[in-house]
Short mmCIF file of C-alpha atoms in Angstrom, two decimals:
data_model
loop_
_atom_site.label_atom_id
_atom_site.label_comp_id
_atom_site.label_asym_id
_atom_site.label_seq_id
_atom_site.Cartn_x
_atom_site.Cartn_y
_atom_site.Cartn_z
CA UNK A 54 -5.01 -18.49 -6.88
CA UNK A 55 -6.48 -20.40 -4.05
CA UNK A 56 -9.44 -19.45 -2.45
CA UNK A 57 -8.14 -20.02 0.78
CA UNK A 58 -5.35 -17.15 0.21
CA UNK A 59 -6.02 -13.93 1.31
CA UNK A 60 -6.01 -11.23 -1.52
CA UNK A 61 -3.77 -7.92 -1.27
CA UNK A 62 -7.54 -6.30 -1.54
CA UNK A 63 -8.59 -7.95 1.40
CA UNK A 64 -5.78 -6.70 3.47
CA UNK A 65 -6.20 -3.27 2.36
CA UNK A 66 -9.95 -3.38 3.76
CA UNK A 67 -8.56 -4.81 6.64
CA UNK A 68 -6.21 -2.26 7.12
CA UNK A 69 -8.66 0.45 6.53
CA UNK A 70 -10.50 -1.07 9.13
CA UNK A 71 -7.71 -0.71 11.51
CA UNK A 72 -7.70 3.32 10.58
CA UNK A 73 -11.32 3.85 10.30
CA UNK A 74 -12.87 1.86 12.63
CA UNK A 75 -16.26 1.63 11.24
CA UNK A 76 -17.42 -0.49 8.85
CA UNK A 77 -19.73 2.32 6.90
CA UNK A 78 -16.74 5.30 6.59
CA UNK A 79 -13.89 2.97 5.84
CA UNK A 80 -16.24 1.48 3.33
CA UNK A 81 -16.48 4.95 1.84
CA UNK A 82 -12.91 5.41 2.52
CA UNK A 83 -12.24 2.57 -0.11
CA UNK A 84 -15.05 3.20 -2.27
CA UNK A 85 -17.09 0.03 -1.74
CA UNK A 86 -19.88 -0.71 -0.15
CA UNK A 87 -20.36 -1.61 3.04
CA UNK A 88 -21.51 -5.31 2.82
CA UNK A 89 -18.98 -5.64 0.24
CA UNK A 90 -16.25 -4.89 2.76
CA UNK A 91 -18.10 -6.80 6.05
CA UNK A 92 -18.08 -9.83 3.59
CA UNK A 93 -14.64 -9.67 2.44
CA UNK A 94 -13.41 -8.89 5.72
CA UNK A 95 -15.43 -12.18 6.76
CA UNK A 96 -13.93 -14.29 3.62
CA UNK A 97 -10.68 -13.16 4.84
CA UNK A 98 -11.13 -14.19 8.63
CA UNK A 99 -12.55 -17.55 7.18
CA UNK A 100 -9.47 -18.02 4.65
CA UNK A 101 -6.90 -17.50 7.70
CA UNK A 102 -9.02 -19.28 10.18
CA UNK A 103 -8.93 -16.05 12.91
CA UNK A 104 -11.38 -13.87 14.37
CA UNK A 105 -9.97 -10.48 12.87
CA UNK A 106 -12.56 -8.00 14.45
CA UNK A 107 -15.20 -7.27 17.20
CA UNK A 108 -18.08 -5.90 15.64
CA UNK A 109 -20.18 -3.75 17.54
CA UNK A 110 -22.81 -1.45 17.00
CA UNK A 111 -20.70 1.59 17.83
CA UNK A 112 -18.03 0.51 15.14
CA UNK A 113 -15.18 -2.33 14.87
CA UNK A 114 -11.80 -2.68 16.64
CA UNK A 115 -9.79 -5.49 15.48
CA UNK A 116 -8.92 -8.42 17.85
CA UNK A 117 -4.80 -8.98 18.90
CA UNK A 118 -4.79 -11.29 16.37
CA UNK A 119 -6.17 -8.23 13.46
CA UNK A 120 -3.82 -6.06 14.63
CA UNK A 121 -0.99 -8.03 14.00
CA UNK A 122 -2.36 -9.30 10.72
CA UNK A 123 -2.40 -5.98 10.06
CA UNK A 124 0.76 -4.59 10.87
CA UNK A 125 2.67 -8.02 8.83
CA UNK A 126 0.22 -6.75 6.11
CA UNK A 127 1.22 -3.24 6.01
CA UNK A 128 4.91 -3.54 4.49
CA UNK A 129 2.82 -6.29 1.94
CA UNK A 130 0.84 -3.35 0.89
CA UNK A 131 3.39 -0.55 0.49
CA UNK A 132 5.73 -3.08 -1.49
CA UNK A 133 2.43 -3.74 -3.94
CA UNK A 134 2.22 0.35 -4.16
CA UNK A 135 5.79 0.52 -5.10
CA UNK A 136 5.64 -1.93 -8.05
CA UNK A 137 2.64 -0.13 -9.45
CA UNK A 138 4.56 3.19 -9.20
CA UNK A 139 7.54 1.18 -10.56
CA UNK A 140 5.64 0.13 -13.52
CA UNK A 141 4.05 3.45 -13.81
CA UNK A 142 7.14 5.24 -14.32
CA UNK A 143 8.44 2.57 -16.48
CA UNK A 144 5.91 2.82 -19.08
CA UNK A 145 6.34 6.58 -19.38
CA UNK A 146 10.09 6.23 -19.82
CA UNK A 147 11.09 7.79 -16.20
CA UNK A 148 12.09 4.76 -14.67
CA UNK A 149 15.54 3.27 -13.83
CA UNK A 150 19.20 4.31 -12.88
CA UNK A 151 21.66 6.64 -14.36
CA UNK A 152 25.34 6.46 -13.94
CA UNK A 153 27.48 9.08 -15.02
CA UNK A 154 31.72 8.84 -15.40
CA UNK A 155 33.82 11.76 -15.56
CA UNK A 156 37.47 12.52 -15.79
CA UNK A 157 38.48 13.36 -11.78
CA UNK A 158 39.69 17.06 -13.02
CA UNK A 159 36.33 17.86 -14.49
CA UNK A 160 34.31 16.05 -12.58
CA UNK A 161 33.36 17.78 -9.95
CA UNK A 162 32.55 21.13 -12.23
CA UNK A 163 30.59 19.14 -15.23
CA UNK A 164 28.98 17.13 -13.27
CA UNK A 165 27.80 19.72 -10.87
CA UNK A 166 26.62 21.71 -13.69
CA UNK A 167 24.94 18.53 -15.78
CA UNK A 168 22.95 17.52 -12.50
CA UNK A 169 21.06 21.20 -12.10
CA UNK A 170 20.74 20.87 -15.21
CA UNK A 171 18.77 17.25 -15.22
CA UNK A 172 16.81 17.44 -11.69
CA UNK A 173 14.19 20.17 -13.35
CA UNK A 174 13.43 17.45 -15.74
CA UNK A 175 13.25 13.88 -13.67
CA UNK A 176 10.16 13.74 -11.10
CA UNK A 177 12.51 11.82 -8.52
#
């Protein structure tokens, strides 16, 4: 990877920035300490070439720019949650999709009974 790209990590400390604004709790927030996330937060500005947040010593609020860095970073994140849980489920067996065919006259009884029968069973 380049060093000049920002990581998925360092757009989930900037994001936590953006709902904790404080350097200290969102550091605690994400489990790291706090010059851990001020540093990444400044490798990240560095790597995109934009001043990301105001520090202050009241807390942090992130510049236009951050905000918007954020919020293109957010769906980033969510879609990097859903292939974990994606690869989660598939390595316990619960992942994928089921199709089911039926004749049309008992279709709408076997099925109906097959599915109650299923949904206690699959998480989803």
């Amino acid at each position: 990877m380049d060093p000049s790209e920002p990581t998925l990590k360092q757009l989930q400390y900037l994001a936590a920035l953006d709902e904790v604004p404080h350097f200290r709790r969102a550091a605690e927030r994400l489990g790291v300490s706090q010059p851990t996330l001020s540093a990444q937060i400044q490798v990240l500005e560095e790597a995109l070439g934009l001043h990301l947040v105001e520090r202050s010593r009241s807390g942090v609020t992130l510049t236009p720019l951050g905000r918007e860095v954020v919020a293109k970073a957010r769906p980033v994140l969510a879609g990097a949650r859903e292939i974990l849980d994606f690869a989660r489920e598939g390595r316990t067996g619960l992942a994928g999709t089921i199709r089911l065919g039926s004749l049309s006259t008992l279709g709408p009884i076997s099925c109906r009974m097959w599915w109650r029968a299923c949904t206690g069973n699959i998480p989803h």
